[in-house]
Coordinates of C-alpha atoms and ligand atoms in Angstrom, one line a residue:
Chain A
X1128 CA 0.0 0.0 0.0
X1129 CA 3.0 2.3 0.2
X1130 CA 3.0 2.7 -3.6
X1131 CA 1.9 6.2 -4.4
X1132 CA -1.4 6.4 -6.0
X1133 CA -1.6 8.2 -9.4
X1134 CA -5.3 8.7 -10.1
X1135 CA -6.4 9.7 -13.5
X1136 CA -7.3 13.4 -13.9
X1137 CA -10.9 14.7 -13.4
X1138 CA -13.0 15.6 -16.4
X1139 CA -11.5 18.2 -18.5
X1140 CA -14.9 19.9 -19.0
X1141 CA -15.3 20.2 -15.2
X1142 CA -11.7 21.4 -14.7
X1143 CA -11.9 24.0 -17.5
X1144 CA -15.0 25.8 -16.1
X1145 CA -13.7 28.6 -14.0
X1146 CA -15.0 29.3 -10.4
X1147 CA -17.3 32.3 -10.2
X1148 CA -15.7 35.7 -9.5
X1149 CA -18.2 36.1 -6.8
X1150 CA -16.7 33.4 -4.6
X1151 CA -13.6 35.3 -3.7
X1152 CA -15.7 38.2 -2.3
X1153 CA -17.9 35.9 -0.5
X1154 CA -14.9 34.3 1.2
X1155 CA -13.5 37.6 2.3
X1156 CA -16.8 39.1 3.4
X1157 CA -17.8 36.0 5.3
X1158 CA -14.7 36.3 7.4
X1159 CA -15.4 39.9 8.4
X1160 CA -17.6 41.5 11.1
X1161 CA -20.1 44.3 10.6
X1162 CA -20.2 44.2 6.9
X1163 CA -23.1 45.9 5.1
X1164 CA -23.7 43.8 2.1
X1165 CA -24.9 45.1 -1.3
X1166 CA -23.6 41.8 -2.7
X1167 CA -26.7 39.7 -2.1
X1168 CA -28.5 38.3 -5.1
X1169 CA -31.7 37.3 -3.3
X1170 CA -34.6 39.1 -1.7
X1171 CA -34.2 40.3 1.9
X1172 CA -37.9 39.4 2.5
X1173 CA -38.8 36.0 3.7
X1174 CA -41.4 33.9 1.8
X1175 CA -44.9 35.3 2.4
X1176 CA -46.4 33.5 5.4
X1177 CA -49.5 32.2 3.6
X1178 CA -47.0 30.3 1.3
X1179 CA -45.0 29.0 4.2
X1180 CA -48.2 28.0 6.0
X1181 CA -49.4 26.1 3.0
X1182 CA -46.2 24.1 2.9
X1183 CA -46.3 23.4 6.6
X1184 CA -49.9 22.1 6.3
X1185 CA -48.9 19.8 3.4
X1186 CA -46.2 18.3 5.6
X1187 CA -48.7 17.8 8.4
X1188 CA -50.9 16.0 6.0
X1189 CA -48.0 13.8 5.0
X1190 CA -47.5 15.0 1.4
X1191 CA -43.9 13.8 1.2
X1192 CA -43.8 11.8 -2.0
X1193 CA -42.4 12.2 -5.5
X1194 CA -44.6 14.0 -8.0
X1195 CA -44.9 13.5 -11.7
X1196 CA -41.7 14.2 -13.6
X1197 CA -43.4 17.2 -15.0
X1198 CA -44.4 18.5 -11.6
X1199 CA -47.8 18.7 -9.9
X1200 CA -50.5 19.2 -12.5
X1201 CA -52.2 21.8 -10.3
X1202 CA -49.0 23.8 -10.3
X1203 CA -48.6 23.6 -14.0
X1204 CA -52.1 24.7 -14.5
X1205 CA -51.5 27.7 -12.2
X1206 CA -48.4 28.6 -14.2
X1207 CA -50.3 28.3 -17.5
X1208 CA -53.0 30.5 -16.1
X1209 CA -50.5 33.1 -14.9
X1210 CA -48.7 33.3 -18.2
X1211 CA -52.0 33.6 -20.1
X1212 CA -53.4 36.2 -17.8
X1213 CA -50.3 38.3 -17.6
X1214 CA -48.7 38.0 -21.0
X1215 CA -51.3 36.3 -23.2
X1216 CA -49.1 33.4 -24.0
X1217 CA -50.5 29.9 -23.9
X1218 CA -48.7 26.8 -22.8
X1219 CA -50.3 23.5 -22.3
X1220 CA -50.0 22.4 -18.7
X1221 CA -50.0 18.8 -19.9
X1222 CA -47.2 18.9 -22.4
X1223 CA -45.4 22.3 -22.5
X1224 CA -44.6 23.1 -18.9
X1225 CA -41.9 21.5 -16.7
X1226 CA -41.4 22.3 -13.1
X1227 CA -37.7 22.5 -12.4
X1228 CA -35.3 22.8 -9.5
X1229 CA -34.7 26.5 -9.9
X1230 CA -34.2 28.4 -13.2
X1231 CA -30.7 27.0 -12.6
X1232 CA -31.8 23.6 -13.6
X1233 CA -34.0 24.9 -16.4
X1234 CA -31.0 26.6 -17.9
X1235 CA -28.9 23.5 -17.7
X1236 CA -31.7 21.4 -19.3
X1237 CA -32.3 23.9 -22.1
X1238 CA -28.6 23.9 -23.1
X1239 CA -28.3 20.1 -22.9
X1240 CA -31.3 19.7 -25.2
X1241 CA -30.4 22.4 -27.7
X1242 CA -26.7 22.0 -28.1
X1243 CA -24.3 19.7 -30.0
X1244 CA -20.6 19.8 -29.2
X1245 CA -19.2 23.0 -30.6
X1246 CA -22.5 24.8 -31.1
X1247 CA -22.3 28.5 -30.2
X1248 CA -24.6 30.4 -28.0
X1249 CA -24.8 34.2 -28.1
X1250 CA -24.9 35.7 -24.6
X1251 CA -25.4 39.4 -24.1
X1252 CA -23.0 40.5 -21.4
X1253 CA -22.6 41.5 -18.6
X1254 CA -24.9 38.7 -17.5
X1255 CA -25.8 36.2 -14.8
X1256 CA -22.7 34.2 -13.7
X1257 CA -24.2 30.8 -14.7
X1258 CA -24.9 31.4 -18.4
X1259 CA -21.4 30.7 -19.7
X1260 CA -20.7 27.7 -17.6
X1261 CA -24.1 26.1 -18.4
X1262 CA -23.3 26.4 -22.1
X1263 CA -19.8 25.0 -21.7
X1264 CA -21.0 22.1 -19.5
X1265 CA -23.5 21.2 -22.3
X1266 CA -20.6 21.0 -24.8
X1267 CA -21.4 24.4 -26.3
X1268 CA -19.3 27.4 -26.9
X1269 CA -20.4 30.6 -25.1
X1270 CA -20.0 33.7 -27.3
X1271 CA -20.2 36.9 -25.2
X1272 CA -21.9 39.9 -26.9
X1273 CA -20.8 43.0 -25.0
X1274 CA -23.4 45.5 -24.2
X1275 CA -22.6 49.0 -23.1
X1276 CA -23.8 51.4 -20.5
X1277 CA -24.6 54.1 -23.1
X1278 CA -27.2 51.7 -24.6
X1279 CA -28.4 50.9 -21.0
X1280 CA -27.0 47.4 -21.4
X1281 CA -29.8 46.4 -23.8
X1282 CA -28.5 44.1 -26.6
X1283 CA -29.6 44.9 -30.1
X1284 CA -30.4 42.6 -33.0
X1285 CA -27.5 44.3 -34.9
X1286 CA -25.0 43.3 -32.2
X1287 CA -26.3 39.7 -32.3
X1288 CA -26.1 39.6 -36.1
X1289 CA -22.5 40.7 -36.0
X1290 CA -21.6 37.9 -33.6
X1291 CA -23.5 35.2 -35.4
X1292 CA -21.6 32.5 -37.2
X1293 CA -22.4 29.2 -39.0
X1294 CA -22.1 27.5 -35.7
X1295 CA -24.5 29.7 -33.8
X1296 CA -27.3 27.7 -32.4
X1297 CA -29.1 29.8 -29.8
X1298 CA -29.4 33.2 -28.1
X1299 CA -29.5 33.3 -24.4
X1300 CA -31.4 36.4 -23.1
X1301 CA -31.6 37.4 -19.5
X1302 CA -33.8 40.4 -19.1
X1303 CA -34.5 42.1 -16.7
X1304 CA -30.8 41.6 -16.2
X1305 CA -28.8 40.5 -13.3
X1306 CA -26.4 42.5 -12.9
X1307 CA -27.4 45.6 -14.9
X1308 CA -31.1 45.9 -14.3
X1309 CA -31.6 46.4 -18.1
X1310 CA -34.8 45.4 -19.8
X1311 CA -35.6 45.0 -23.5
X1312 CA -38.5 46.9 -25.1
X1313 CA -41.1 45.0 -27.1
X1314 CA -39.7 46.4 -30.3
X1315 CA -36.2 45.3 -29.4
X1316 CA -37.4 41.8 -28.7
X1317 CA -39.3 41.7 -32.0
X1318 CA -36.2 42.5 -33.9
X1319 CA -34.2 39.9 -32.1
X1320 CA -36.9 37.3 -32.7
X1321 CA -37.0 38.2 -36.4
X1322 CA -33.3 37.8 -36.7
X1323 CA -33.3 34.5 -34.8
X1324 CA -36.0 33.1 -37.1
X1325 CA -34.1 34.2 -40.2
X1326 CA -31.1 32.2 -39.0
X1327 CA -33.0 29.3 -37.5
X1328 CA -31.8 30.0 -34.0
X1329 CA -33.4 29.1 -30.7
X1330 CA -34.0 31.6 -28.0
X1331 CA -33.6 30.8 -24.3
X1332 CA -35.2 33.5 -22.2
X1333 CA -34.5 33.7 -18.5
X1334 CA -37.3 35.9 -17.1
X1335 CA -36.9 35.2 -13.5
X1336 CA -37.1 38.9 -12.7
X1337 CA -40.3 39.4 -14.8
X1338 CA -42.2 40.8 -11.8
X1339 CA -39.5 43.2 -10.8
X1340 CA -39.9 45.9 -13.3
X1341 CA -40.5 49.5 -12.2
X1342 CA -41.6 51.4 -15.3
X1343 CA -44.2 49.6 -17.2
X1344 CA -45.0 45.9 -17.4
X1345 CA -42.4 43.3 -18.6
X1346 CA -42.7 41.9 -22.1
X1347 CA -42.5 38.2 -22.1
X1348 CA -40.3 37.1 -25.0
X1349 CA -42.6 34.3 -25.9
X1350 CA -45.5 36.7 -26.4
X1351 CA -44.1 38.5 -29.5
X1352 CA -45.1 37.2 -32.9
X1353 CA -43.2 34.2 -34.1
X1354 CA -41.3 33.7 -30.8
X1355 CA -43.2 30.9 -29.1
X1356 CA -42.1 28.1 -31.5
X1357 CA -38.4 28.9 -31.1
X1358 CA -38.3 29.9 -27.5
X1359 CA -37.5 28.1 -24.2
X1360 CA -39.0 30.3 -21.5
X1361 CA -37.6 30.1 -18.0
X1362 CA -39.1 31.6 -14.9
X1363 CA -39.4 30.8 -11.3
X1364 CA -40.4 31.8 -7.8
X1365 CA -37.0 32.7 -6.3
X1366 CA -37.2 36.5 -6.8
X1367 CA -40.7 37.8 -7.0
X1368 CA -42.0 35.5 -4.3
X1369 CA -38.9 35.6 -2.2
X1370 CA -38.5 31.8 -2.4
X1371 CA -34.9 31.2 -3.3
X1372 CA -34.4 28.4 -0.8
X1373 CA -37.4 26.4 -2.1
X1374 CA -35.7 25.7 -5.4
X1375 CA -38.9 25.9 -7.6
X1376 CA -39.0 27.2 -11.1
X1377 CA -40.4 26.2 -14.5
X1378 CA -39.6 25.9 -18.1
X1379 CA -42.0 26.3 -21.0
X1380 CA -41.4 25.3 -24.6
X1381 CA -43.0 23.6 -27.5
X1382 CA -43.8 20.0 -26.8
X1383 CA -40.9 18.4 -28.8
X1384 CA -38.3 20.5 -26.9
X1385 CA -40.0 20.3 -23.5
X1386 CA -40.3 16.5 -23.8
X1387 CA -36.5 16.2 -24.2
X1388 CA -36.0 18.5 -21.2
X1389 CA -38.4 16.3 -19.2
X1390 CA -36.5 13.2 -20.2
X1391 CA -33.2 14.4 -18.9
X1392 CA -34.9 15.9 -15.8
X1393 CA -36.6 12.5 -15.2
X1394 CA -33.2 10.8 -15.0
X1395 CA -31.1 13.5 -13.3
X1396 CA -33.6 15.1 -10.9
X1397 CA -36.7 12.9 -11.1
X1398 CA -38.9 15.7 -9.9
X1399 CA -38.8 19.0 -8.1
X1400 CA -39.4 18.8 -4.3
X1401 CA -43.1 18.4 -3.5
X1402 CA -43.2 20.8 -0.6
X1403 CA -41.8 23.6 -2.7
X1404 CA -44.3 22.8 -5.5
X1405 CA -47.2 23.0 -3.1
X1406 CA -45.9 26.3 -1.8
X1407 CA -45.6 27.6 -5.4
X1408 CA -49.3 26.8 -6.0
X1409 CA -50.2 28.9 -3.0
X1410 CA -47.8 31.6 -4.2
X1411 CA -49.5 31.9 -7.6
X1412 CA -53.0 31.7 -6.2
X1413 CA -52.8 34.0 -3.2
X1414 CA -49.6 35.9 -2.9
X1415 CA -50.1 38.6 -5.5
X1416 CA -50.6 41.4 -2.9
X1417 CA -47.4 40.4 -1.2
X1418 CA -45.5 40.4 -4.5
X1419 CA -46.8 43.9 -5.2
X1420 CA -45.8 45.1 -1.7
X1421 CA -42.3 43.8 -2.2
X1422 CA -42.0 45.4 -5.6
X1423 CA -43.0 48.8 -4.1
X1424 CA -40.2 48.5 -1.6
X1425 CA -37.7 47.7 -4.3
X1426 CA -39.0 50.6 -6.4
X1427 CA -38.4 53.1 -3.6
X1428 CA -35.0 51.7 -2.7
X1429 CA -33.9 51.8 -6.3
X1430 CA -34.5 55.5 -6.4
X1431 CA -32.6 56.0 -3.1
X1432 CA -29.6 54.0 -4.1
X1433 CA -29.3 55.3 -7.7
X1434 CA -29.6 58.9 -6.4
X1435 CA -27.0 58.2 -3.7
X1436 CA -24.5 56.6 -6.2
X1437 CA -24.8 59.4 -8.6
X1438 CA -24.2 62.0 -5.9
X1439 CA -21.0 60.1 -5.1
X1440 CA -19.9 60.6 -8.7
X1441 CA -20.5 56.9 -9.5
X1442 CA -22.6 57.4 -12.6
X1443 CA -25.5 55.1 -12.6
X1444 CA -28.4 54.8 -15.1
X1445 CA -31.8 54.1 -13.6
X1446 CA -32.2 50.3 -13.8
X1447 CA -35.6 49.4 -15.1
X1448 CA -35.8 45.9 -13.6
X1449 CA -34.4 43.3 -11.1
X1450 CA -32.9 44.7 -7.9
X1451 CA -29.4 45.8 -8.9
X1452 CA -27.8 49.1 -9.6
X1453 CA -24.7 48.9 -11.8
X1454 CA -22.8 52.1 -11.5
X1455 CA -19.5 53.0 -13.2
X1456 CA -16.6 53.5 -10.8
X1457 CA -14.3 54.7 -13.5
X1458 CA -14.2 58.2 -12.0
X1459 CA -12.2 56.8 -9.1
X1460 CA -9.4 55.6 -11.2
X1461 CA -9.6 52.1 -9.7
X1462 CA -10.5 48.9 -11.5
X1463 CA -13.7 47.2 -10.5
X1464 CA -11.8 44.5 -8.6
X1465 CA -9.7 47.0 -6.7
X1466 CA -12.7 49.1 -5.9
X1467 CA -14.7 46.2 -4.6
X1468 CA -11.8 44.7 -2.6
X1469 CA -10.7 48.0 -1.0
X1470 CA -14.3 49.1 -0.2
X1471 CA -14.8 45.8 1.6
X1472 CA -11.6 45.8 3.5
X1473 CA -11.5 49.6 4.3
X1474 CA -15.2 50.4 4.8
X1475 CA -16.9 47.1 5.2
X1476 CA -19.3 47.4 2.3
X1477 CA -19.6 44.3 0.1
X1478 CA -20.3 44.8 -3.6
X1479 CA -19.5 42.6 -6.6
X1480 CA -17.1 43.8 -9.3
X1481 CA -18.7 44.0 -12.7
X1482 CA -15.9 41.8 -14.1
X1483 CA -17.6 38.8 -12.5
X1484 CA -20.4 39.1 -15.1
X1485 CA -18.3 39.0 -18.3
X1486 CA -17.5 41.5 -21.0
X1487 CA -18.6 45.1 -20.4
X1488 CA -18.6 44.6 -16.7
X1489 CA -15.2 46.2 -16.2
X1490 CA -15.3 49.6 -14.6
X1491 CA -18.6 48.8 -12.9
X1492 CA -19.8 47.3 -9.7
X1493 CA -23.0 45.5 -8.9
X1494 CA -24.9 46.9 -5.9
X1495 CA -28.0 44.9 -4.8
X1496 CA -30.8 46.9 -3.3
X1497 CA -32.5 43.8 -1.8
X1498 CA -31.6 45.4 1.5
X1499 CA -33.4 47.7 4.0
X1500 CA -33.4 51.4 3.5
X1501 CA -31.4 51.9 6.7
X1502 CA -28.7 49.5 5.5
X1503 CA -28.7 51.2 2.1
X1504 CA -28.2 54.6 3.7
X1505 CA -25.4 53.2 5.9
X1506 CA -23.7 51.6 2.9
X1507 CA -23.9 54.9 0.9
X1508 CA -22.4 56.9 3.8
X1509 CA -19.5 54.4 4.1
X1510 CA -19.1 54.6 0.3
X1511 CA -18.9 58.4 0.6
X1512 CA -16.1 58.1 3.1
X1513 CA -14.3 55.7 0.8
X1514 CA -14.7 57.7 -2.4
X1515 CA -13.7 61.0 -0.7
X1516 CA -10.6 59.3 0.6
X1517 CA -9.6 58.4 -3.0
X1518 CA -9.8 62.0 -4.2
Chain B
X38 CA -65.2 52.9 -2.4
X39 CA -62.6 54.2 -4.8
X40 CA -59.5 52.2 -5.3
X41 CA -56.8 54.7 -6.1
X42 CA -53.2 53.8 -5.8
X43 CA -52.1 55.4 -2.5
X44 CA -49.4 58.1 -2.5
X45 CA -46.0 56.5 -1.8
X46 CA -45.4 59.1 0.9
X47 CA -48.3 57.7 2.9
X48 CA -47.3 54.1 2.4
X49 CA -43.8 54.9 3.6
X50 CA -45.0 56.8 6.6
X51 CA -47.5 54.1 7.5
X52 CA -44.6 51.6 7.5
X53 CA -42.3 53.8 9.6
X54 CA -43.5 57.2 10.7
X55 CA -39.9 58.2 11.6
X56 CA -38.6 58.0 8.0
X57 CA -36.9 61.4 7.5
X58 CA -38.2 63.7 4.7
X59 CA -35.0 63.6 2.8
X60 CA -35.0 59.8 2.7
X61 CA -38.6 59.8 1.6
X62 CA -37.6 62.3 -1.1
X63 CA -34.9 60.0 -2.4
X64 CA -37.2 57.0 -2.2
X65 CA -40.0 58.7 -4.2
X66 CA -37.9 60.7 -6.6
X67 CA -39.3 64.0 -5.3
X68 CA -37.7 67.0 -3.7
X69 CA -37.5 67.4 0.0
X70 CA -39.7 70.5 -0.2
X71 CA -42.3 68.6 -2.1
X72 CA -42.3 65.9 0.5
X73 CA -42.6 68.3 3.4
X74 CA -45.4 70.2 1.7
X75 CA -47.3 67.1 1.0
X76 CA -46.9 65.9 4.5
X77 CA -48.0 69.2 5.9
X78 CA -51.0 69.2 3.6
X79 CA -52.0 65.6 4.7
X80 CA -51.7 66.7 8.3
X81 CA -53.8 69.8 7.8
X82 CA -56.5 67.9 6.0
X83 CA -56.6 65.2 8.6
X84 CA -55.4 62.5 6.3
X85 CA -52.5 61.9 8.6
X86 CA -54.2 61.7 12.0
X87 CA -51.3 61.3 14.3
X88 CA -47.9 59.5 14.6
X89 CA -47.7 56.9 17.3
X90 CA -45.4 54.2 18.6
X91 CA -46.1 50.6 19.2
X92 CA -44.6 49.7 22.6
X93 CA -44.4 46.4 24.4
X94 CA -45.3 47.8 27.8
X95 CA -44.8 44.4 29.4
X96 CA -41.1 44.7 28.7
X97 CA -41.0 48.0 30.6
X98 CA -42.6 46.7 33.7
X99 CA -45.4 49.2 33.6
X100 CA -48.2 47.1 32.4
X101 CA -51.7 48.4 31.8
X102 CA -55.0 46.7 31.8
X103 CA -56.7 46.7 28.4
X104 CA -60.2 45.6 27.6
X105 CA -62.2 45.2 24.4
X106 CA -65.7 46.1 25.1
X107 CA -68.7 45.2 22.9
X108 CA -71.3 47.8 23.4
X109 CA -75.0 47.5 22.4
X110 CA -76.6 50.8 21.5
X111 CA -80.1 51.9 20.7
X112 CA -79.6 54.1 17.6
X113 CA -81.1 57.6 18.0
X114 CA -83.2 59.3 15.4
X115 CA -81.2 61.3 12.7
X116 CA -77.8 60.6 14.2
X117 CA -77.8 56.8 14.4
X118 CA -74.9 55.6 16.5
X119 CA -72.8 58.7 16.1
X120 CA -74.0 60.6 19.1
X121 CA -73.3 57.7 21.5
X122 CA -70.0 56.8 19.8
X123 CA -68.7 60.3 19.9
X124 CA -69.6 60.6 23.6
X125 CA -67.7 57.4 24.4
X126 CA -64.7 58.4 22.3
X127 CA -64.1 61.6 24.2
X128 CA -63.1 59.7 27.4
X129 CA -59.3 59.7 27.8
X130 CA -59.4 56.0 28.9
X131 CA -60.9 55.1 25.5
X132 CA -58.2 54.3 22.9
X133 CA -60.4 53.3 20.0
X134 CA -64.1 53.2 19.1
X135 CA -65.4 51.4 16.0
X136 CA -68.9 50.8 14.7
X137 CA -68.9 47.1 13.7
X138 CA -71.3 44.6 12.3
X139 CA -72.5 41.5 14.2
X140 CA -74.0 41.0 17.6
X141 CA -73.0 44.3 19.1
X142 CA -72.8 47.8 17.7
X143 CA -69.7 49.5 19.0
X144 CA -66.3 47.9 19.8
X145 CA -64.4 50.0 22.3
X146 CA -60.9 49.6 23.5
X147 CA -60.3 50.9 27.0
X148 CA -57.0 51.2 28.8
X149 CA -56.6 51.8 32.6
X150 CA -53.8 51.5 35.1
X151 CA -55.5 48.6 37.0
X152 CA -58.5 46.4 36.9
X153 CA -60.4 48.3 39.6
X154 CA -60.3 51.6 37.6
X155 CA -61.3 49.8 34.5
X156 CA -64.3 48.2 36.1
X157 CA -65.3 51.5 37.6
X158 CA -65.1 53.2 34.2
X159 CA -67.2 50.6 32.5
X160 CA -69.8 50.5 35.3
X161 CA -70.1 54.2 36.0
X162 CA -69.3 55.9 32.7
X163 CA -69.8 53.6 29.8
X164 CA -72.8 51.5 30.9
X165 CA -74.7 54.6 32.1
X166 CA -74.7 56.5 28.9
X167 CA -78.1 57.1 27.5
X168 CA -78.7 54.7 24.6
X169 CA -76.2 52.1 25.8
X170 CA -78.2 48.9 26.5
X171 CA -75.4 46.5 27.3
X172 CA -71.7 45.9 27.5
X173 CA -69.5 42.8 27.3
X174 CA -65.9 43.1 28.3
X175 CA -63.0 41.0 27.0
X176 CA -59.7 41.5 28.8
X177 CA -56.5 41.5 26.9
X178 CA -54.3 38.6 28.2
X179 CA -51.3 38.6 25.8
X180 CA -50.3 40.5 22.7
X181 CA -49.0 38.7 19.6
X182 CA -49.3 41.3 17.0
X183 CA -50.3 45.0 17.1
X184 CA -50.6 47.5 14.3
X185 CA -48.5 45.3 12.1
X186 CA -45.8 44.7 14.7
X187 CA -45.1 41.2 15.9
X188 CA -44.7 40.7 19.6
X189 CA -42.7 37.5 19.3
X190 CA -39.3 36.8 17.7
X191 CA -39.4 37.6 14.0
X192 CA -37.2 36.4 11.3
X193 CA -33.5 37.3 11.1
X194 CA -31.6 37.9 7.9
X195 CA -30.0 34.6 7.3
X196 CA -28.7 35.2 3.7
X197 CA -25.1 34.6 2.6
X198 CA -23.3 37.9 2.5
X199 CA -22.5 37.6 -1.2
X200 CA -24.4 35.5 -3.7
X201 CA -24.9 35.4 -7.5
Ligands
PLP1680 C1 -30.8 36.0 -13.9 C2 -30.9 34.8 -12.9 N1 -31.3 33.7 -13.4 C3 -31.4 32.6 -12.6 C4 -31.1 32.6 -11.3 C5 -31.2 31.4 -10.5 O1 -32.5 31.2 -10.1 P1 -33.1 30.0 -9.3 O2 -33.1 30.3 -7.9 O3 -34.5 29.8 -9.9 O4 -32.2 28.8 -9.7 C6 -30.7 33.9 -10.7 C7 -30.4 34.0 -9.3 O5 -29.6 34.8 -8.8 C8 -30.6 35.0 -11.6 O6 -30.2 36.2 -11.1

């Protein structure tokens, strides 16, 4: 047994995927005291009580089994009703809706179903940290399409066209955007869909922040003409219903696509947790008022933080959705990484450097306003001390 | 009943009456002057009645006796329940008076330093008012929630400090 063991290396695919740029900041921040965090990507609210109560009741009744691979039919029906009522898009609860373990799983399934090795996926950046890895893990090639602050970080059909090659297979849209708060207008979506149709591309649309828009109602990508048959729509309960820990979301797509997603899901996940599914039914049926109340909080905090950042000379456009402000920190002369690290160590405010979100993120930081007004004000005052010190 | 969207200034103050004007201004995208003017106007028009604080008196050691009293009233010609309700409302011991549906007519909240004073008030003042035909008292035993504030341990922020 003294012979040294030389194990074969781990999967190259796994090794090649980089760790998220967010991890480093998490490690530093977690080791410090009295940090005000603007680095949190989840609501500061807890799940509405009626939703928690429904879940508790289901446990008392002993509802602890597997569900259908697709998810509870009652939940799929509520999802279909929601999408029809809010966006006038129709998905069949029986064949076109899959309940997933977070949008995270939906993304992974969509990529695995759509991509062959080497297929390219166009991803407007800065974007959510999982998009690139999900494409790579499915054997695809992520192709970042950089969006700029002067266009309010909204990607255009022109930009996508310029990045499109023979190998392009799909476009991955994430609007309202984490980290920029950008949204796409109906017209912009129509142009993108027209372009995708011309080239025979699929569109995967992560609309997890659909309810968190502050000026006008969100446009569901699947609701524009010609979109439905090429689109995989992803949405979930994590953000609007403050249900991150329940791990419940859903994917909607034409039957032949959804069936393949369900097949993989049936082998790798079997089904989403039943308690969460029951909670999600309650969330769709009876938590509308709570959602609106939370949105009103975010709307007010958004104005407060954007105003505060601009006063500090950290130019920030007014984000139209999600709960992130994405100011430029270029006026300080620091890089995003330096800014975030020094701000954390010197003034105990955690933010995430824009570089964690891909191209176009440099020179910016992501500030989450899923935090109380008092904490936002405290963070802004500490940031003032920091910025003034730099001058 | 009209169903207008309430002014954000009011919803913010209803959540926390101590929110400073300049914070409200930033939260609503208005100027500090606009906010102050609006609040003054609400106060003058009686839209904002008063600002009060929810206190857990038990924790301070100075407990009070509180009773919820259902009052039956014979309504009077022309004024209905109003005359009796206003008469009751003027007593300092009375915290709230509501006209309600159901078995009784008025629901009155009375606060007193001790049980004896409370009983005296009900027997000598409340029950003797012209038009009052009966009272039923319910004493407060324990508070769980009052005016939106929980009186037991509520949730702490348990999120990771940085997350995607
Ligand atoms: C844009 C975006 N998509 C997906 C997710 C993951 O959501 P879920 O909790 O449904 O897996 C997040 C979470 O931060 C997100 O910001």
